[in-house]
Coordinates of C-alpha atoms in Angstrom, one line a residue:
M1 CA 101.6 81.0 123.1
R2 CA 98.1 79.1 124.0
R3 CA 98.2 76.1 126.1
M4 CA 95.5 72.7 125.6
R5 CA 96.6 69.2 126.5
V6 CA 94.0 66.3 126.1
L7 CA 94.6 63.3 128.1
L8 CA 93.3 60.0 127.3
S9 CA 93.2 56.7 128.8
E10 CA 91.5 53.1 128.7
D11 CA 93.0 51.7 131.2
I12 CA 91.0 51.8 133.6
W13 CA 91.9 48.6 134.3
E14 CA 96.0 48.4 134.8
F15 CA 96.3 50.4 137.7
D16 CA 95.8 49.3 142.1
L17 CA 93.5 51.4 142.6
K18 CA 93.8 50.5 147.1
A19 CA 97.4 52.3 146.0
A20 CA 95.6 54.7 143.8
L21 CA 93.1 56.3 146.0
E22 CA 96.0 57.0 148.7
E23 CA 97.5 58.9 146.5
I24 CA 94.8 61.2 145.3
S25 CA 93.2 64.3 147.4
P26 CA 91.3 63.4 150.2
Q27 CA 88.7 65.1 148.3
R28 CA 89.0 62.8 145.3
R29 CA 89.4 60.0 147.3
E30 CA 85.8 60.8 148.4
Q31 CA 83.6 61.6 145.1
A32 CA 85.7 58.4 143.6
L33 CA 84.1 56.1 147.0
K34 CA 80.6 57.5 146.3
F35 CA 81.1 54.8 142.7
K36 CA 78.7 51.9 144.0
H37 CA 81.2 49.7 141.5
E38 CA 84.2 49.5 141.9
Q39 CA 84.7 50.3 137.7
G40 CA 83.0 53.9 138.0
Q41 CA 86.0 53.5 140.8
R42 CA 88.2 53.5 138.9
L43 CA 87.1 56.2 136.4
C44 CA 86.8 59.1 139.0
V45 CA 90.6 57.7 139.6
L46 CA 91.4 57.7 136.3
A47 CA 90.4 60.9 135.8
Y48 CA 92.7 63.0 137.9
Q49 CA 95.5 60.7 137.7
L50 CA 95.7 62.2 134.2
L51 CA 94.6 65.7 135.0
K52 CA 97.3 65.3 137.3
Q53 CA 99.8 64.4 134.4
G54 CA 98.5 67.2 132.5
L55 CA 99.4 69.9 135.1
R56 CA 102.9 68.5 135.4
E57 CA 103.5 68.0 132.3
E58 CA 102.6 71.4 131.0
Y59 CA 103.1 73.6 133.6
G60 CA 105.3 71.1 136.1
I61 CA 102.7 71.0 138.7
T62 CA 103.2 68.1 141.2
E63 CA 100.5 68.2 144.2
N64 CA 97.2 66.8 143.9
P65 CA 94.7 69.8 142.8
L66 CA 92.7 70.7 144.8
F67 CA 88.4 72.0 143.3
E68 CA 86.0 74.1 143.9
Y69 CA 83.0 74.1 142.0
N70 CA 80.4 76.9 140.5
E71 CA 77.5 76.7 141.0
H72 CA 76.6 75.1 138.5
G73 CA 78.7 72.5 139.6
K74 CA 81.5 72.9 137.6
P75 CA 85.2 72.8 139.2
S76 CA 87.9 74.4 138.6
I77 CA 91.8 74.4 141.2
V78 CA 91.5 75.5 143.9
G79 CA 95.0 78.8 143.4
H80 CA 95.0 78.4 139.9
P81 CA 92.8 80.7 138.1
D82 CA 95.1 80.6 136.1
I83 CA 94.3 77.1 134.5
F84 CA 91.7 75.6 132.9
F85 CA 90.4 71.6 133.2
N86 CA 88.0 69.7 131.8
F87 CA 87.3 65.8 132.3
S88 CA 84.6 63.0 132.0
H89 CA 84.4 59.0 131.2
C90 CA 82.6 56.3 130.0
K91 CA 82.7 52.5 130.0
E92 CA 85.3 51.8 127.7
A93 CA 88.0 55.2 128.9
A94 CA 88.5 58.1 130.8
A95 CA 89.7 61.5 129.6
C96 CA 91.0 64.9 130.6
V97 CA 92.2 68.0 129.2
V98 CA 94.0 70.5 130.7
S99 CA 93.8 74.3 129.0
D100 CA 94.8 77.7 129.8
R101 CA 91.6 79.0 128.1
P102 CA 88.2 77.7 129.1
V103 CA 87.7 74.3 127.8
G104 CA 84.6 72.0 128.0
I105 CA 86.0 67.8 127.2
D106 CA 83.4 65.3 126.6
V107 CA 83.8 61.1 126.4
E108 CA 80.7 58.8 125.2
S109 CA 80.3 55.3 123.6
I110 CA 78.8 54.0 121.3
R111 CA 76.1 52.8 122.2
E112 CA 72.1 51.6 119.6
Y113 CA 70.9 54.6 118.1
K114 CA 67.6 55.5 119.6
E115 CA 65.6 57.9 117.9
S116 CA 63.2 59.4 120.4
L117 CA 65.9 60.1 122.2
A118 CA 66.6 61.5 119.1
R119 CA 64.1 63.4 119.2
Y120 CA 64.1 65.2 122.8
T121 CA 67.7 65.9 122.3
M122 CA 68.4 67.2 118.8
S123 CA 67.3 70.3 116.4
D124 CA 65.5 68.6 112.6
T125 CA 69.4 69.7 111.5
E126 CA 71.2 67.4 114.1
Q127 CA 67.8 64.4 113.3
E128 CA 68.7 64.6 109.8
Q129 CA 72.3 64.8 109.3
I130 CA 71.6 61.9 112.0
L131 CA 69.3 60.4 109.8
S132 CA 71.4 60.5 106.5
A133 CA 74.5 59.2 108.3
E134 CA 75.5 55.9 107.5
H135 CA 76.4 54.5 111.2
P136 CA 73.8 56.7 113.0
D137 CA 74.5 55.4 116.3
V138 CA 78.4 57.2 115.2
A139 CA 76.5 60.5 114.3
F140 CA 74.1 60.2 117.3
I141 CA 77.1 60.5 119.6
R142 CA 79.4 62.5 117.8
L143 CA 77.1 65.2 118.0
W144 CA 76.6 64.8 121.9
T145 CA 79.7 64.4 122.4
M146 CA 79.6 68.1 121.1
K147 CA 76.6 69.2 123.1
E148 CA 77.7 67.7 126.7
A149 CA 81.7 69.9 125.7
T150 CA 79.9 72.9 124.7
L151 CA 77.4 72.3 128.0
K152 CA 80.3 72.2 129.9
L153 CA 82.8 74.4 128.4
I154 CA 80.1 77.1 130.0
G155 CA 79.6 75.7 133.8
T156 CA 76.2 75.2 133.3
G157 CA 76.0 71.7 133.2
I158 CA 71.9 70.2 131.0
S159 CA 70.1 73.9 132.2
N160 CA 69.4 74.3 128.2
D161 CA 67.3 72.9 126.1
L162 CA 69.7 70.9 124.8
K163 CA 68.0 71.2 121.0
T164 CA 69.4 74.5 121.2
V165 CA 72.5 74.3 122.6
L166 CA 75.0 73.3 119.5
D167 CA 76.5 76.4 117.4
T168 CA 79.7 75.8 115.5
S169 CA 80.1 79.5 114.4
L170 CA 80.5 79.9 118.1
Y171 CA 83.3 77.1 119.6
K172 CA 85.8 75.7 118.2
Y173 CA 85.2 71.8 118.1
T174 CA 87.5 68.8 117.2
T175 CA 85.5 65.6 118.0
V176 CA 87.8 62.4 117.8
E177 CA 86.3 59.0 117.3
R178 CA 87.3 55.5 117.9
Q179 CA 86.2 52.1 118.2
R180 CA 84.1 52.3 121.1
Y181 CA 83.4 55.7 121.7
I182 CA 84.1 59.0 120.7
Y183 CA 85.0 62.1 123.0
T184 CA 84.6 65.8 121.6
V185 CA 86.7 69.1 122.7
C186 CA 85.2 72.7 122.7
E187 CA 87.2 74.9 123.3

């Protein structure tokens, strides 16, 4: 049976950052403290807390996960090659997905649509979709999260031509639009 859990939180300012930093792995603490601003640190910690929650609820794992990384920087959990995860954050929320199969997630804030960015990152067909949408800014972010979640699933990072990334026939997408952001899970 397929296992997949999506966890999302907007509680960026609702926890004691100092205490939370002590409760996570030294590896993740070091990553969080590399962020210059407190909001980035909080989002990094929150994404990790969501991963811990998903691992506890789905697999009964209670220890802090440690990561190893592929050549493109995609993390996996040391000692658990059968568990896949991915996380993302934007200024409004942190998101995490835990699964028994490869998976990717991206969350992005909805922001002003910029046609120059769409020309650089979207195919002609995608640009037409965006421009014909009632809300081009939302349509652009929806497609962007689909592309990024795909790249995170396959573990290559943004190294390909973004115009050619999306092949909806190869992957299953779940896209959720919130008031200020959109997230997409790719499996």
